[in-house]
Amino acid sequence: MPVSSPGRTAVFVDGCRLPFQRAGTGYADLMAYDMGRMVLRHLLTRTGLPPDRVERVVMGTVVQDVNTSNVARESALAAGIPNRVPAFTVTMACISSNQAVTSGVDLLRTGQADVMIAGGTETLSDPPVRLKRPVRKRLFQARKAKSTGDYLDLLDGLSPGDLLPETPAIAEFSTGEVMGESADRLAAMFGISREDQDRYALRSHEKAAAARDDGRLDEELAPATVPPAFDPITTDNVIRDDTSLEQLRDLPPAFVEPFGTITAGSSSALTDGASATLLMAEEVAEAEGVAPRAALRTYTYVAQDPETELLLGPAYAIPEVLDEAGLTLDDIDVIELHEAFAGQVLAVLEALRSDTFAAEHLNRTEAVGAVEMDRLNTRGGSLSLGHPFGATGARLVMSAVNRLHDEDGRWALVSACAAGGQGHALLLERRPS
């Protein structure tokens, strides 16, 4: 159920992110830890916040490195945050840094912290590749081996195939289905055409390119410097300036052949990146002369059947937070919706404006409402900016706040789907500049 403000008000002060890079490109040689410490340092520098003023650090990540399993703690220490400051890592698939942000909100509301940092970091350039279980099991048993014969006995029963590396699974563990396959079925369920998906994907890239070119993205970007050259990376490299509707139409189905409608062009790319936000209790910010940019009002998390509604979480989460706040979609000035796939976004929009979906799934007498496209992802989204799993949620929040101020709005809505059939929505209210 939705969580609103039982105690103090949590506010967003500032945020930044490293430019997102396609996996295997700009950050190919970095750990998630490297990007985490970099973005934390940038946040401290741009806000002028003394590191010893931070009381908690929470970061999201999905593909974990066993060497830095609590990547929030390692990143915080490397960023110069005092070792007495607790830090913890959360994981909730694509909404991991959303969970980091709302964990921070809860800490602030309940008085457990006055000042905290929430964000996320992710590398998909270097996913963990393991030896297969039969080999791992024997390596564990080898600790007790004492003779050559003992070691040779460990080879019994091994096949040549057991020696091949085990690549990370991309399918849902509970269903065995790849997310793109589920997106294809969801698009078909809601009658979303291939043409509509291609047009939405093109829109995302055009919006992102325009926001980059006119400087609107600059306020959230912090340059990354990568050894050994340390040349600064200053822009996202997922944006496709050269894409066109004709090119998108020519792409083959990526997941369901031959009639699937999801393509590589209408899917978010594997991406590396990191993001961070500074959150405070409003009364503390006011006492210290810090001007908050937005209040974090109401949030919720939902879960559905991962087999049939894997990516439909926002259609369930959005009405919950709107009802809790006594608002409708007409009251919302800014909407930032995670774009896992163009078909997923369009299916969510269709569900929100469907009386049938409202009656059968939400126990409502009428549809939630139609989303005005001029309020949705006007600076691009995950399709064009990229999607580092653990960092996207904080990007959505800072983009929403920046847009509220640039577009002179009051209310912003952030929402996202996630693997496992989960979803999230958050309402933010602008504070005066």
GROMACS .gro file of N, CA and C in nm, residues 289-378:
model
  270
  289GLY      N    1   1.985   2.658   0.599
  289GLY     CA    2   1.988   2.748   0.484
  289GLY      C    3   2.001   2.679   0.351
  290VAL      N    4   1.962   2.553   0.345
  290VAL     CA    5   1.967   2.477   0.220
  290VAL      C    6   1.831   2.484   0.153
  291ALA      N    7   1.828   2.516   0.024
  291ALA     CA    8   1.703   2.529  -0.049
  291ALA      C    9   1.666   2.397  -0.116
  292PRO      N   10   1.567   2.326  -0.065
  292PRO     CA   11   1.526   2.201  -0.130
  292PRO      C   12   1.454   2.230  -0.261
  293ARG      N   13   1.461   2.138  -0.354
  293ARG     CA   14   1.399   2.158  -0.485
  293ARG      C   15   1.266   2.086  -0.497
  294ALA      N   16   1.243   1.982  -0.415
  294ALA     CA   17   1.116   1.909  -0.421
  294ALA      C   18   1.098   1.829  -0.294
  295ALA      N   19   0.971   1.809  -0.259
  295ALA     CA   20   0.937   1.721  -0.147
  295ALA      C   21   0.896   1.586  -0.202
  296LEU      N   22   0.943   1.480  -0.138
  296LEU     CA   23   0.905   1.344  -0.178
  296LEU      C   24   0.782   1.307  -0.096
  297ARG      N   25   0.669   1.299  -0.163
  297ARG     CA   26   0.541   1.290  -0.092
  297ARG      C   27   0.495   1.147  -0.064
  298THR      N   28   0.455   1.076  -0.165
  298THR     CA   29   0.392   0.945  -0.149
  298THR      C   30   0.457   0.847  -0.245
  299TYR      N   31   0.479   0.725  -0.198
  299TYR     CA   32   0.533   0.624  -0.289
  299TYR      C   33   0.468   0.489  -0.261
  300THR      N   34   0.482   0.399  -0.354
  300THR     CA   35   0.431   0.264  -0.335
  300THR      C   36   0.513   0.166  -0.417
  301TYR      N   37   0.507   0.040  -0.376
  301TYR     CA   38   0.563  -0.071  -0.453
  301TYR      C   39   0.452  -0.174  -0.472
  302VAL      N   40   0.448  -0.234  -0.589
  302VAL     CA   41   0.345  -0.332  -0.620
  302VAL      C   42   0.411  -0.455  -0.682
  303ALA      N   43   0.335  -0.564  -0.687
  303ALA     CA   44   0.384  -0.685  -0.752
  303ALA      C   45   0.268  -0.759  -0.815
  304GLN      N   46   0.294  -0.817  -0.932
  304GLN     CA   47   0.193  -0.891  -1.007
  304GLN      C   48   0.249  -1.027  -1.048
  305ASP      N   49   0.169  -1.099  -1.122
  305ASP     CA   50   0.211  -1.229  -1.175
  305ASP      C   51   0.321  -1.208  -1.278
  306PRO      N   52   0.443  -1.257  -1.253
  306PRO     CA   53   0.552  -1.233  -1.348
  306PRO      C   54   0.533  -1.306  -1.480
  307GLU      N   55   0.443  -1.401  -1.484
  307GLU     CA   56   0.422  -1.474  -1.609
  307GLU      C   57   0.332  -1.399  -1.705
  308THR      N   58   0.234  -1.327  -1.652
  308THR     CA   59   0.138  -1.260  -1.740
  308THR      C   60   0.148  -1.108  -1.738
  309GLU      N   61   0.204  -1.050  -1.630
  309GLU     CA   62   0.208  -0.904  -1.617
  309GLU      C   63   0.345  -0.856  -1.570
  310LEU      N   64   0.448  -0.914  -1.625
  310LEU     CA   65   0.584  -0.886  -1.580
  310LEU      C   66   0.617  -0.738  -1.579
  311LEU      N   67   0.575  -0.664  -1.681
  311LEU     CA   68   0.617  -0.525  -1.701
  311LEU      C   69   0.504  -0.425  -1.679
  312LEU      N   70   0.397  -0.469  -1.617
  312LEU     CA   71   0.279  -0.383  -1.606
  312LEU      C   72   0.270  -0.313  -1.470
  313GLY      N   73   0.374  -0.319  -1.392
  313GLY     CA   74   0.372  -0.261  -1.258
  313GLY      C   75   0.323  -0.118  -1.250
  314PRO      N   76   0.369  -0.026  -1.338
  314PRO     CA   77   0.323   0.113  -1.327
  314PRO      C   78   0.172   0.129  -1.338
  315ALA      N   79   0.105   0.042  -1.413
  315ALA     CA   80  -0.040   0.053  -1.427
  315ALA      C   81  -0.111   0.026  -1.294
  316TYR      N   82  -0.046  -0.047  -1.205
  316TYR     CA   83  -0.100  -0.073  -1.072
  316TYR      C   84  -0.050   0.028  -0.970
  317ALA      N   85   0.075   0.070  -0.982
  317ALA     CA   86   0.133   0.160  -0.883
  317ALA      C   87   0.084   0.303  -0.896
  318ILE      N   88   0.069   0.351  -1.018
  318ILE     CA   89   0.030   0.491  -1.040
  318ILE      C   90  -0.104   0.525  -0.975
  319PRO      N   91  -0.211   0.446  -0.996
  319PRO     CA   92  -0.337   0.483  -0.930
  319PRO      C   93  -0.329   0.479  -0.778
  320GLU      N   94  -0.243   0.395  -0.723
  320GLU     CA   95  -0.231   0.390  -0.577
  320GLU      C   96  -0.178   0.522  -0.521
  321VAL      N   97  -0.071   0.575  -0.581
  321VAL     CA   98  -0.015   0.699  -0.526
  321VAL      C   99  -0.105   0.819  -0.556
  322LEU      N  100  -0.171   0.817  -0.670
  322LEU     CA  101  -0.264   0.927  -0.701
  322LEU      C  102  -0.379   0.929  -0.602
  323ASP      N  103  -0.436   0.813  -0.574
  323ASP     CA  104  -0.547   0.806  -0.479
  323ASP      C  105  -0.502   0.849  -0.340
  324GLU      N  106  -0.384   0.806  -0.299
  324GLU     CA  107  -0.333   0.841  -0.167
  324GLU      C  108  -0.317   0.992  -0.152
  325ALA      N  109  -0.276   1.058  -0.260
  325ALA     CA  110  -0.253   1.203  -0.256
  325ALA      C  111  -0.378   1.283  -0.291
  326GLY      N  112  -0.485   1.216  -0.330
  326GLY     CA  113  -0.606   1.287  -0.370
  326GLY      C  114  -0.591   1.360  -0.501
  327LEU      N  115  -0.510   1.305  -0.592
  327LEU     CA  116  -0.484   1.368  -0.720
  327LEU      C  117  -0.532   1.279  -0.834
  328THR      N  118  -0.539   1.337  -0.953
  328THR     CA  119  -0.565   1.262  -1.076
  328THR      C  120  -0.450   1.288  -1.173
  329LEU      N  121  -0.449   1.215  -1.282
  329LEU     CA  122  -0.344   1.238  -1.383
  329LEU      C  123  -0.348   1.379  -1.437
  330ASP      N  124  -0.465   1.441  -1.436
  330ASP     CA  125  -0.476   1.579  -1.485
  330ASP      C  126  -0.398   1.677  -1.396
  331ASP      N  127  -0.375   1.639  -1.271
  331ASP     CA  128  -0.302   1.727  -1.179
  331ASP      C  129  -0.151   1.717  -1.196
  332ILE      N  130  -0.106   1.615  -1.266
  332ILE     CA  131   0.038   1.587  -1.277
  332ILE      C  132   0.098   1.667  -1.393
  333ASP      N  133   0.201   1.744  -1.363
  333ASP     CA  134   0.265   1.827  -1.464
  333ASP      C  135   0.380   1.757  -1.535
  334VAL      N  136   0.448   1.669  -1.464
  334VAL     CA  137   0.568   1.602  -1.517
  334VAL      C  138   0.556   1.453  -1.489
  335ILE      N  139   0.578   1.371  -1.591
  335ILE     CA  140   0.578   1.226  -1.574
  335ILE      C  141   0.709   1.171  -1.628
  336GLU      N  142   0.778   1.095  -1.544
  336GLU     CA  143   0.898   1.022  -1.585
  336GLU      C  144   0.870   0.873  -1.568
  337LEU      N  145   0.857   0.805  -1.680
  337LEU     CA  146   0.822   0.663  -1.682
  337LEU      C  147   0.938   0.584  -1.743
  338HIS      N  148   0.984   0.485  -1.671
  338HIS     CA  149   1.094   0.402  -1.721
  338HIS      C  150   1.056   0.333  -1.851
  339GLU      N  151   1.146   0.340  -1.948
  339GLU     CA  152   1.124   0.281  -2.079
  339GLU      C  153   1.208   0.154  -2.095
  340ALA      N  154   1.160   0.042  -2.045
  340ALA     CA  155   1.230  -0.084  -2.070
  340ALA      C  156   1.217  -0.121  -2.216
  341PHE      N  157   1.095  -0.110  -2.267
  341PHE     CA  158   1.063  -0.134  -2.407
  341PHE      C  159   0.957  -0.034  -2.449
  342ALA      N  160   0.957   0.004  -2.575
  342ALA     CA  161   0.852   0.093  -2.623
  342ALA      C  162   0.715   0.027  -2.606
  343GLY      N  163   0.707  -0.103  -2.634
  343GLY     CA  164   0.580  -0.173  -2.621
  343GLY      C  165   0.530  -0.175  -2.478
  344GLN      N  166   0.621  -0.185  -2.382
  344GLN     CA  167   0.583  -0.183  -2.240
  344GLN      C  168   0.526  -0.047  -2.201
  345VAL      N  169   0.592   0.061  -2.244
  345VAL     CA  170   0.542   0.196  -2.213
  345VAL      C  171   0.402   0.214  -2.269
  346LEU      N  172   0.383   0.179  -2.395
  346LEU     CA  173   0.254   0.201  -2.460
  346LEU      C  174   0.146   0.111  -2.400
  347ALA      N  175   0.183  -0.008  -2.356
  347ALA     CA  176   0.085  -0.096  -2.290
  347ALA      C  177   0.040  -0.037  -2.157
  348VAL      N  178   0.134   0.019  -2.081
  348VAL     CA  179   0.099   0.084  -1.954
  348VAL      C  180   0.005   0.202  -1.979
  349LEU      N  181   0.036   0.284  -2.079
  349LEU     CA  182  -0.050   0.398  -2.109
  349LEU      C  183  -0.190   0.352  -2.150
  350GLU      N  184  -0.196   0.242  -2.226
  350GLU     CA  185  -0.325   0.189  -2.268
  350GLU      C  186  -0.403   0.136  -2.148
  351ALA      N  187  -0.334   0.068  -2.056
  351ALA     CA  188  -0.401   0.016  -1.937
  351ALA      C  189  -0.458   0.128  -1.852
  352LEU      N  190  -0.384   0.238  -1.839
  352LEU     CA  191  -0.430   0.349  -1.756
  352LEU      C  192  -0.556   0.413  -1.812
  353ARG      N  193  -0.572   0.413  -1.944
  353ARG     CA  194  -0.690   0.478  -2.001
  353ARG      C  195  -0.802   0.378  -2.035
  354SER      N  196  -0.787   0.255  -1.989
  354SER     CA  197  -0.885   0.152  -2.020
  354SER      C  198  -0.985   0.133  -1.906
  355ASP      N  199  -1.113   0.151  -1.937
  355ASP     CA  200  -1.218   0.124  -1.838
  355ASP      C  201  -1.221  -0.024  -1.803
  356THR      N  202  -1.198  -0.109  -1.903
  356THR     CA  203  -1.200  -0.253  -1.880
  356THR      C  204  -1.089  -0.296  -1.785
  357PHE      N  205  -0.968  -0.247  -1.808
  357PHE     CA  206  -0.857  -0.280  -1.719
  357PHE      C  207  -0.886  -0.229  -1.578
  358ALA      N  208  -0.942  -0.109  -1.568
  358ALA     CA  209  -0.973  -0.052  -1.437
  358ALA      C  210  -1.072  -0.139  -1.362
  359ALA      N  211  -1.174  -0.187  -1.431
  359ALA     CA  212  -1.277  -0.267  -1.366
  359ALA      C  213  -1.225  -0.406  -1.329
  360GLU      N  214  -1.150  -0.469  -1.420
  360GLU     CA  215  -1.110  -0.608  -1.400
  360GLU      C  216  -0.986  -0.624  -1.312
  361HIS      N  217  -0.900  -0.521  -1.309
  361HIS     CA  218  -0.773  -0.537  -1.239
  361HIS      C  219  -0.753  -0.439  -1.123
  362LEU      N  220  -0.822  -0.326  -1.126
  362LEU     CA  221  -0.800  -0.223  -1.025
  362LEU      C  222  -0.920  -0.202  -0.934
  363ASN      N  223  -1.030  -0.272  -0.963
  363ASN     CA  224  -1.153  -0.257  -0.885
  363ASN      C  225  -1.199  -0.112  -0.884
  364ARG      N  226  -1.192  -0.049  -1.001
  364ARG     CA  227  -1.234   0.090  -1.017
  364ARG      C  228  -1.351   0.095  -1.115
  365THR      N  229  -1.433   0.195  -1.100
  365THR     CA  230  -1.549   0.208  -1.189
  365THR      C  231  -1.515   0.275  -1.321
  366GLU      N  232  -1.401   0.342  -1.328
  366GLU     CA  233  -1.359   0.405  -1.453
  366GLU      C  234  -1.207   0.406  -1.462
  367ALA      N  235  -1.159   0.436  -1.581
  367ALA     CA  236  -1.015   0.434  -1.607
  367ALA      C  237  -0.941   0.535  -1.520
  368VAL      N  238  -0.814   0.508  -1.497
  368VAL     CA  239  -0.730   0.601  -1.423
  368VAL      C  240  -0.718   0.732  -1.499
  369GLY      N  241  -0.702   0.725  -1.630
  369GLY     CA  242  -0.697   0.845  -1.713
  369GLY      C  243  -0.592   0.834  -1.823
  370ALA      N  244  -0.597   0.929  -1.913
  370ALA     CA  245  -0.503   0.932  -2.025
  370ALA      C  246  -0.383   1.020  -1.990
  371VAL      N  247  -0.265   0.975  -2.027
  371VAL     CA  248  -0.142   1.051  -2.006
  371VAL      C  249  -0.121   1.144  -2.124
  372GLU      N  250  -0.107   1.272  -2.095
  372GLU     CA  251  -0.076   1.369  -2.200
  372GLU      C  252   0.070   1.352  -2.241
  373MET      N  253   0.093   1.328  -2.369
  373MET     CA  254   0.228   1.297  -2.414
  373MET      C  255   0.325   1.414  -2.397
  374ASP      N  256   0.273   1.536  -2.393
  374ASP     CA  257   0.365   1.649  -2.375
  374ASP      C  258   0.413   1.661  -2.230
  375ARG      N  259   0.366   1.572  -2.142
  375ARG     CA  260   0.413   1.568  -2.004
  375ARG      C  261   0.504   1.448  -1.977
  376LEU      N  262   0.516   1.361  -2.076
  376LEU     CA  263   0.584   1.233  -2.056
  376LEU      C  264   0.724   1.233  -2.116
  377ASN      N  265   0.825   1.209  -2.031
  377ASN     CA  266   0.962   1.184  -2.077
  377ASN      C  267   1.006   1.283  -2.185
  378THR      N  268   0.994   1.410  -2.156
  378THR     CA  269   1.022   1.512  -2.257
  378THR      C  270   1.172   1.532  -2.282
   0.00000   0.00000   0.00000
